[in-house]
Short mmCIF file of C-alpha atoms in Angstrom, two decimals:
data_model
loop_
_atom_site.label_atom_id
_atom_site.label_comp_id
_atom_site.label_asym_id
_atom_site.label_seq_id
_atom_site.Cartn_x
_atom_site.Cartn_y
_atom_site.Cartn_z
CA UNK A 26 109.63 -25.25 25.17
CA UNK A 27 109.90 -26.85 21.45
CA UNK A 28 113.20 -28.14 21.48
CA UNK A 29 115.69 -30.35 19.15
CA UNK A 30 117.71 -32.98 21.00
CA UNK A 31 120.96 -33.55 20.88
CA UNK A 32 122.92 -36.57 21.86
CA UNK A 33 125.94 -35.41 23.83
CA UNK A 34 128.76 -37.93 24.30
CA UNK A 35 130.04 -38.46 27.91
CA UNK A 36 133.13 -40.30 27.80
CA UNK A 37 135.54 -37.70 28.14
CA UNK A 38 136.17 -33.96 28.87
CA UNK A 39 136.99 -33.22 25.49
CA UNK A 40 135.42 -34.77 22.20
CA UNK A 41 137.12 -35.69 18.72
CA UNK A 42 135.64 -33.30 16.45
CA UNK A 43 136.15 -35.56 12.87
CA UNK A 44 132.71 -36.38 12.12
CA UNK A 45 130.48 -36.14 9.24
CA UNK A 46 131.19 -32.55 7.02
CA UNK A 47 128.05 -31.05 8.39
CA UNK A 48 127.42 -31.30 12.16
CA UNK A 49 126.74 -29.66 15.57
CA UNK A 50 129.88 -31.05 17.29
CA UNK A 51 130.51 -30.48 20.82
CA UNK A 52 134.10 -29.83 22.26
CA UNK A 53 133.54 -30.30 25.79
CA UNK A 54 131.09 -33.01 26.76
CA UNK A 55 130.68 -31.55 30.73
CA UNK A 56 130.63 -28.01 31.85
CA UNK A 57 132.45 -25.99 34.46
CA UNK A 58 131.48 -27.01 38.22
CA UNK A 59 130.29 -23.89 39.94
CA UNK A 60 132.84 -21.37 41.01
CA UNK A 61 135.49 -23.30 38.50
CA UNK A 62 136.16 -22.42 35.12
CA UNK A 63 137.29 -24.29 31.74
CA UNK A 64 139.92 -22.55 29.29
CA UNK A 65 138.55 -21.89 26.11
CA UNK A 66 141.80 -20.00 24.79
CA UNK A 67 144.71 -18.45 26.42
CA UNK A 68 142.11 -15.49 27.36
CA UNK A 69 138.92 -16.96 27.63
CA UNK A 70 137.27 -18.74 30.66
CA UNK A 71 133.76 -20.45 30.72
CA UNK A 72 132.19 -20.52 34.33
CA UNK A 73 128.99 -21.90 35.15
CA UNK A 74 126.40 -20.45 38.18
CA UNK A 75 123.11 -22.54 39.20
CA UNK A 76 119.35 -20.96 38.45
CA UNK A 77 116.50 -21.81 40.88
CA UNK A 78 114.67 -22.92 38.01
CA UNK A 79 113.69 -25.60 35.53
CA UNK A 80 116.56 -24.60 33.37
CA UNK A 81 119.04 -24.88 36.25
CA UNK A 82 122.09 -22.97 35.03
CA UNK A 83 123.47 -20.32 33.40
CA UNK A 84 126.81 -20.06 31.45
CA UNK A 85 129.23 -17.09 31.55
CA UNK A 86 132.27 -16.15 30.06
CA UNK A 87 135.36 -14.34 31.43
CA UNK A 88 137.66 -12.56 29.19
CA UNK A 89 141.14 -11.30 30.24
CA UNK A 90 143.00 -8.08 29.38
CA UNK A 91 146.16 -6.74 30.18
CA UNK A 92 143.97 -5.28 33.20
CA UNK A 93 141.79 -7.54 34.38
CA UNK A 94 138.56 -9.21 33.20
CA UNK A 95 135.80 -8.22 31.33
CA UNK A 96 132.81 -10.95 31.58
CA UNK A 97 129.59 -11.34 29.58
CA UNK A 98 126.47 -11.76 31.53
CA UNK A 99 126.31 -12.46 35.21
CA UNK A 100 123.48 -14.80 36.90
CA UNK A 101 121.28 -14.06 38.90
CA UNK A 102 121.35 -12.37 42.38
CA UNK A 103 121.40 -14.71 45.05
CA UNK A 104 123.65 -15.40 48.04
CA UNK A 105 124.53 -18.50 46.23
CA UNK A 106 125.82 -17.09 43.04
CA UNK A 107 127.89 -13.90 44.63
CA UNK A 108 129.43 -16.84 47.07
CA UNK A 109 130.50 -18.61 43.77
CA UNK A 110 131.70 -15.61 41.83
CA UNK A 111 133.88 -14.58 44.96
CA UNK A 112 135.24 -18.02 44.64
CA UNK A 113 135.51 -17.93 41.22
CA UNK A 114 137.42 -14.31 41.45
CA UNK A 115 140.09 -15.51 43.79
CA UNK A 116 140.34 -19.00 41.80
CA UNK A 117 140.06 -19.52 37.75
CA UNK A 118 140.12 -15.22 37.75
CA UNK A 119 143.34 -15.09 39.75
CA UNK A 120 142.71 -12.44 41.81
CA UNK A 121 142.43 -9.80 38.84
CA UNK A 122 139.75 -6.98 38.89
CA UNK A 123 136.39 -7.34 37.03
CA UNK A 124 136.61 -4.08 34.83
CA UNK A 125 133.64 -4.54 32.76
CA UNK A 126 130.47 -6.33 32.56
CA UNK A 127 128.95 -7.07 29.19
CA UNK A 128 125.34 -8.27 28.79
CA UNK A 129 123.91 -10.11 25.94
CA UNK A 130 119.98 -9.19 27.08
CA UNK A 131 117.97 -8.09 29.76
CA UNK A 132 116.79 -11.36 31.43
CA UNK A 133 117.30 -11.85 35.00
CA UNK A 134 120.00 -14.90 34.76
CA UNK A 135 121.84 -12.63 32.59
CA UNK A 136 121.71 -9.32 34.39
CA UNK A 137 121.19 -10.53 37.94
CA UNK A 138 124.42 -9.03 39.45
CA UNK A 139 125.27 -6.50 36.66
CA UNK A 140 124.35 -3.79 39.54
CA UNK A 141 126.25 -5.80 42.01
CA UNK A 142 129.53 -5.75 39.99
CA UNK A 143 129.18 -2.05 39.68
CA UNK A 144 128.49 -1.04 43.29
CA UNK A 145 130.97 -3.49 44.73
CA UNK A 146 134.01 -3.64 42.27
CA UNK A 147 133.39 -0.20 39.84
CA UNK A 148 132.78 -2.32 36.95
CA UNK A 149 131.55 -0.44 33.97
CA UNK A 150 128.45 -2.18 32.13
CA UNK A 151 128.10 -2.40 28.71
CA UNK A 152 124.39 -3.04 27.17
CA UNK A 153 122.27 -2.43 23.96
CA UNK A 154 120.19 0.42 24.92
CA UNK A 155 116.92 -1.79 24.65
CA UNK A 156 118.26 -4.07 26.96
CA UNK A 157 119.77 -1.47 29.76
CA UNK A 158 116.59 0.21 29.40
CA UNK A 159 114.42 -3.41 29.94
CA UNK A 160 116.40 -4.48 32.87
CA UNK A 161 116.42 -1.27 34.70
CA UNK A 162 112.39 -0.66 34.02
CA UNK A 163 111.76 -3.91 35.52
CA UNK A 164 113.91 -3.73 38.58
CA UNK A 165 111.59 -0.67 39.45
CA UNK A 166 108.37 -2.38 38.70
CA UNK A 167 107.69 -4.30 41.69
CA UNK A 168 103.87 -5.61 42.23
CA UNK A 169 102.44 -7.37 45.25
CA UNK A 170 99.73 -8.89 43.08
CA UNK A 171 98.67 -9.51 39.70
CA UNK A 172 97.89 -6.58 37.84
CA UNK A 173 94.24 -6.44 35.89
CA UNK A 174 96.09 -6.28 32.59
CA UNK A 175 97.71 -9.84 33.82
CA UNK A 176 94.38 -11.52 34.83
CA UNK A 177 92.85 -10.34 31.44
CA UNK A 178 95.91 -11.70 29.48
CA UNK A 179 95.54 -14.89 31.26
CA UNK A 180 91.67 -15.06 30.84
CA UNK A 181 92.40 -14.00 27.10
CA UNK A 182 94.74 -17.40 27.01
CA UNK A 183 92.09 -20.00 28.33
CA UNK A 184 93.13 -19.68 32.03
CA UNK A 185 89.50 -19.28 33.50
CA UNK A 186 87.25 -20.56 36.63
CA UNK A 187 89.57 -22.33 39.69
CA UNK A 188 92.62 -22.15 37.38
CA UNK A 189 92.49 -18.55 37.13
CA UNK A 190 91.32 -17.94 40.68
CA UNK A 191 94.36 -20.14 42.23
CA UNK A 192 96.70 -18.52 39.76
CA UNK A 193 95.96 -15.08 40.86
CA UNK A 194 96.12 -15.72 44.59
CA UNK A 195 99.95 -16.19 44.04
CA UNK A 196 102.79 -13.65 44.45
CA UNK A 197 103.81 -12.53 40.83
CA UNK A 198 107.50 -13.12 40.02
CA UNK A 199 109.38 -9.67 40.39
CA UNK A 200 112.72 -9.10 38.52
CA UNK A 201 114.08 -7.59 41.93
CA UNK A 202 113.58 -11.08 43.47
CA UNK A 203 116.72 -12.10 41.68
CA UNK A 204 118.40 -9.02 40.37
CA UNK A 205 120.38 -6.28 41.73
CA UNK A 206 119.19 -2.80 41.12
CA UNK A 207 120.47 -1.48 37.90
CA UNK A 208 122.30 1.85 38.23
CA UNK A 209 121.71 4.86 36.13
CA UNK A 210 124.73 4.77 34.21
CA UNK A 211 125.99 2.12 31.50
CA UNK A 212 127.71 2.37 27.80
CA UNK A 213 125.51 1.79 25.14
CA UNK A 214 127.04 -1.01 22.52
CA UNK A 215 125.01 -1.00 19.11
CA UNK A 216 124.82 -3.62 16.29
CA UNK A 217 127.54 -2.72 13.69
CA UNK A 218 130.05 -1.71 15.67
CA UNK A 219 133.41 -3.23 16.99
CA UNK A 220 134.46 -3.29 20.18
CA UNK A 221 137.62 -4.77 22.46
CA UNK A 222 137.68 -7.23 25.13
CA UNK A 223 139.67 -10.16 25.68
CA UNK A 224 142.53 -9.50 23.72
CA UNK A 225 140.17 -9.51 20.57
CA UNK A 226 137.95 -7.47 18.40
CA UNK A 227 134.42 -8.24 18.29
CA UNK A 228 131.88 -7.64 15.57
CA UNK A 229 128.62 -6.72 17.39
CA UNK A 230 125.08 -8.31 15.89
CA UNK A 231 122.28 -8.20 17.36
CA UNK A 232 118.91 -10.21 17.18
CA UNK A 233 115.37 -10.38 18.52
CA UNK A 234 112.38 -12.82 19.21
CA UNK A 235 114.02 -14.21 22.35
CA UNK A 236 114.38 -10.58 23.29
CA UNK A 237 114.94 -7.20 21.92
CA UNK A 238 118.49 -6.04 20.62
CA UNK A 239 119.62 -9.17 21.64
CA UNK A 240 123.28 -8.99 21.25
CA UNK A 241 126.04 -11.58 20.08
CA UNK A 242 129.68 -10.91 19.38
CA UNK A 243 131.58 -12.20 16.63
CA UNK A 244 135.40 -12.24 16.93
CA UNK A 245 137.70 -11.20 14.20
CA UNK A 246 140.47 -13.08 15.38
CA UNK A 247 139.95 -16.91 15.14
CA UNK A 248 136.43 -18.58 14.89
CA UNK A 249 134.76 -17.76 18.07
CA UNK A 250 131.25 -16.38 18.88
CA UNK A 251 129.44 -15.24 21.91
CA UNK A 252 125.91 -16.08 21.13
CA UNK A 253 123.65 -15.77 24.69
CA UNK A 254 120.66 -17.22 24.50
CA UNK A 255 120.53 -16.37 20.41
CA UNK A 256 122.04 -19.37 19.47
CA UNK A 257 121.38 -22.28 21.72
CA UNK A 258 122.46 -25.93 20.71
CA UNK A 259 120.03 -28.00 21.99
CA UNK A 260 116.92 -26.53 23.16
CA UNK A 261 114.84 -23.58 21.31
CA UNK A 262 114.98 -20.38 23.57
CA UNK A 263 111.69 -19.06 24.73
CA UNK A 264 109.52 -16.77 22.13
CA UNK A 265 107.10 -15.31 24.52
CA UNK A 266 104.45 -12.85 24.34
CA UNK A 267 103.26 -11.46 27.80
CA UNK A 268 100.44 -8.90 29.04
CA UNK A 269 102.96 -6.04 28.37
CA UNK A 270 102.27 -6.29 24.51
CA UNK A 271 99.53 -8.98 24.28
CA UNK A 272 99.38 -8.64 20.05
CA UNK A 273 103.00 -8.47 19.90
CA UNK A 274 104.59 -11.13 17.22
CA UNK A 275 108.19 -12.13 18.54
CA UNK A 276 108.20 -15.07 16.29
CA UNK A 277 108.30 -12.86 13.42
CA UNK A 278 111.27 -11.11 14.65
CA UNK A 279 113.05 -14.52 15.71
CA UNK A 280 112.44 -15.91 12.21
CA UNK A 281 113.86 -12.86 10.80
CA UNK A 282 117.28 -12.82 13.04
CA UNK A 283 117.88 -16.58 12.25
CA UNK A 284 117.29 -15.95 8.63
CA UNK A 285 119.63 -12.63 8.42
CA UNK A 286 122.34 -14.50 10.58
CA UNK A 287 122.25 -17.63 7.95
CA UNK A 288 123.24 -14.85 5.68
CA UNK A 289 126.87 -14.82 7.50
CA UNK A 290 127.06 -17.90 9.55
CA UNK A 291 128.93 -21.13 8.49
CA UNK A 292 129.91 -23.89 10.75
CA UNK A 293 133.55 -23.40 11.65
CA UNK A 294 132.93 -21.08 14.62
CA UNK A 295 132.91 -22.28 18.32
CA UNK A 296 129.82 -20.80 19.77
CA UNK A 297 129.69 -19.92 23.46
CA UNK A 298 126.13 -19.97 24.54
CA UNK A 299 124.13 -18.95 27.34
CA UNK A 300 122.94 -22.38 28.25
CA UNK A 301 123.93 -26.02 27.63
CA UNK A 302 127.54 -26.92 25.99
CA UNK A 303 129.41 -24.93 23.50
CA UNK A 304 129.56 -26.25 20.26
CA UNK A 305 130.05 -25.78 16.48
CA UNK A 306 127.82 -26.22 13.78
CA UNK A 307 126.25 -22.50 13.40
CA UNK A 308 124.98 -22.59 9.93
CA UNK A 309 123.21 -26.16 10.70
CA UNK A 310 121.54 -24.63 13.76
CA UNK A 311 120.28 -22.13 12.28
CA UNK A 312 118.40 -24.02 9.89
CA UNK A 313 117.09 -26.13 12.75
CA UNK A 314 115.85 -23.47 14.75
CA UNK A 315 113.85 -21.88 12.03
CA UNK A 316 112.53 -25.38 10.86
CA UNK A 317 111.52 -26.15 14.33
CA UNK A 318 109.15 -23.32 14.50
CA UNK A 319 107.62 -23.82 11.14
CA UNK A 320 106.80 -27.33 11.92
CA UNK A 321 105.47 -26.16 15.18
CA UNK A 322 103.14 -23.54 12.96
CA UNK A 323 102.00 -26.07 10.85
CA UNK A 324 101.12 -28.75 13.98
CA UNK A 325 98.92 -25.45 15.16
CA UNK A 326 97.00 -25.20 11.71
CA UNK A 327 96.09 -28.47 11.81
CA UNK A 328 94.76 -28.77 15.04
CA UNK A 329 93.06 -25.58 14.62
CA UNK A 330 90.11 -27.16 12.40
CA UNK A 331 88.70 -27.43 15.84
CA UNK A 332 88.50 -24.20 18.09
CA UNK A 333 90.79 -23.90 20.84
CA UNK A 334 92.17 -21.73 23.45
CA UNK A 335 95.68 -20.95 23.61
CA UNK A 336 96.51 -23.39 26.72
CA UNK A 337 94.44 -26.12 25.07
CA UNK A 338 97.23 -25.97 22.19
CA UNK A 339 100.24 -26.95 24.55
CA UNK A 340 100.03 -30.38 24.16
CA UNK A 341 100.17 -30.17 19.82
CA UNK A 342 102.68 -27.24 20.06
CA UNK A 343 105.09 -28.97 22.64
CA UNK A 344 104.20 -32.48 21.82
CA UNK A 345 104.61 -33.10 25.54
CA UNK A 346 102.97 -32.48 29.10
CA UNK A 347 103.88 -29.22 30.69
CA UNK A 348 104.47 -28.76 34.03
CA UNK A 349 103.26 -26.24 36.81
CA UNK A 350 106.86 -24.71 36.84
CA UNK A 351 106.96 -24.17 32.88
CA UNK A 352 103.50 -23.00 32.20
CA UNK A 353 103.87 -19.43 32.45
CA UNK A 354 106.49 -19.69 29.39
CA UNK A 355 104.51 -22.17 27.95
CA UNK A 356 101.36 -20.41 27.92
CA UNK A 357 103.73 -16.97 26.30
CA UNK A 358 105.21 -19.20 23.64
CA UNK A 359 101.57 -20.60 22.73
CA UNK A 360 100.23 -17.19 22.16
CA UNK A 361 103.37 -16.30 20.44
CA UNK A 362 102.58 -18.72 17.73
CA UNK A 363 99.09 -17.83 17.53
CA UNK A 364 99.69 -14.28 17.16
CA UNK A 365 102.13 -14.84 14.43
CA UNK A 366 99.44 -17.22 12.39
CA UNK A 367 96.83 -14.62 12.85
CA UNK A 368 99.14 -11.95 11.77
CA UNK A 369 100.03 -14.04 8.39
CA UNK A 370 96.06 -14.28 7.94
CA UNK A 371 95.98 -18.46 8.55
CA UNK A 372 94.21 -18.36 11.48
CA UNK A 373 91.36 -16.36 12.88
CA UNK A 374 90.17 -15.87 16.65
CA UNK A 375 86.71 -15.23 18.29
CA UNK A 376 85.39 -14.76 21.97
CA UNK A 377 84.04 -17.86 23.83
CA UNK A 378 81.26 -17.52 26.13
CA UNK A 379 84.14 -17.82 29.05
CA UNK A 380 85.63 -14.76 27.80
CA UNK A 381 88.77 -16.55 26.43
CA UNK A 382 90.09 -16.12 22.95
CA UNK A 383 89.59 -19.16 20.70
CA UNK A 384 91.69 -19.81 17.73
CA UNK A 385 90.55 -21.13 14.27
CA UNK A 386 92.38 -22.14 11.06
CA UNK A 387 90.92 -20.05 8.11
CA UNK A 388 89.74 -16.32 8.10
CA UNK A 389 86.84 -15.08 10.11
CA UNK A 390 83.48 -15.91 9.19
#
C-alpha cells in the first residue's frame, strides 16, 4: 500500500537519538526475537509474533502490574503463536499471569488470541464497543464461497472475465481461520476515558480510517503512546473499502483522525506501534501520513483524464507492481481513494460495457 520509507540504522541494538531538531528517530534498530522481549521501561515489554502474510509480524506490548500482566493485542491464532506465547509467559513474563487483554482494533493480527487468553487463563478483554462487535461478528460469519455481494464488488472494481472466474473459485478468507472464538463478555473502553495498567494512567483516544473506533493510549506518566496501527512509522496502514460497505469513505475518517491527533501530538513521546519499530517524531509522522494520501489523490486525478477502473489505478496509486498476495488490500485501498474523490466532487463514474465502474476526472456529463 502507499508507503513512506525510512532508513533504519542497523549497526547497534540502540541508536543515538541526537539528530536534527525534527526527525523520526528509532531507539532500537532490531526487534525482539519471537518468544523473547525487549524492555521499554521497568514495567513495559515489547514482544513480536509472526504472521502468515506479506507483513510478517505484529508487535505486542506487555505491561506489568502488581498482580500480573496486561497485554495490548495478541497476534493471530495459530499453533506457532500459542507456542511462542507460552514460551514468553514462562520467560520474559516471568510466569506471572496475563490478567487483561486490551485490543487496539478488530483486525485478526491484533485480536486473534484474545478469546484464547480468556478461555485458557481467565483474562479480561477490554476493547472499544465497535472493535469487539466487529471481531465477534466476523468470527461468526463463515463463508465457504464468495457471496454475491463480494462478486459484484470485485466486478465493479474491474475484476472481470477470467480474472473474476479464477478468484471466485478460491475459498475466501474467514476470520475464524486465524482468530480464536470471541467470547460474549468484554469491558468497554471509550474515547476520552482514563484507564490504568502497567502502573500508568492512560488516556484513551480513538481514531478511524484503518479500523473503526481504533483505540490509542497516551500515558500521563512520561512520554509514551501505544498507537496500534494508527501511527505506523514507515508504512501507511491500509485504508480500504470492502463489499460490506462499497460506498464508504474511510479515507475521510483517516484524514480527520490524523488532523485531530495533530492538535495534541508533538515529537517527544515514544510511539509503540503494531508493526515495524517504535519511534519518536509523531507530529512529523502525522503530517507525512496526511501528505502521503493527498499526493496519492492528486496522482489519481491526473491519470483519470482517461477513464479507468479501480484495478487500472494500481500502478498510479502505489507506484509499483502489486503482487497477487497484496491484490485484495490494493483493490480495497484503490476503491477507498476513488470513493473519496467522488464524494468531494473531483471525479465521476459510469458503467462500462463489462459491468465495471469507470472513474473519470471532472463531473459526470
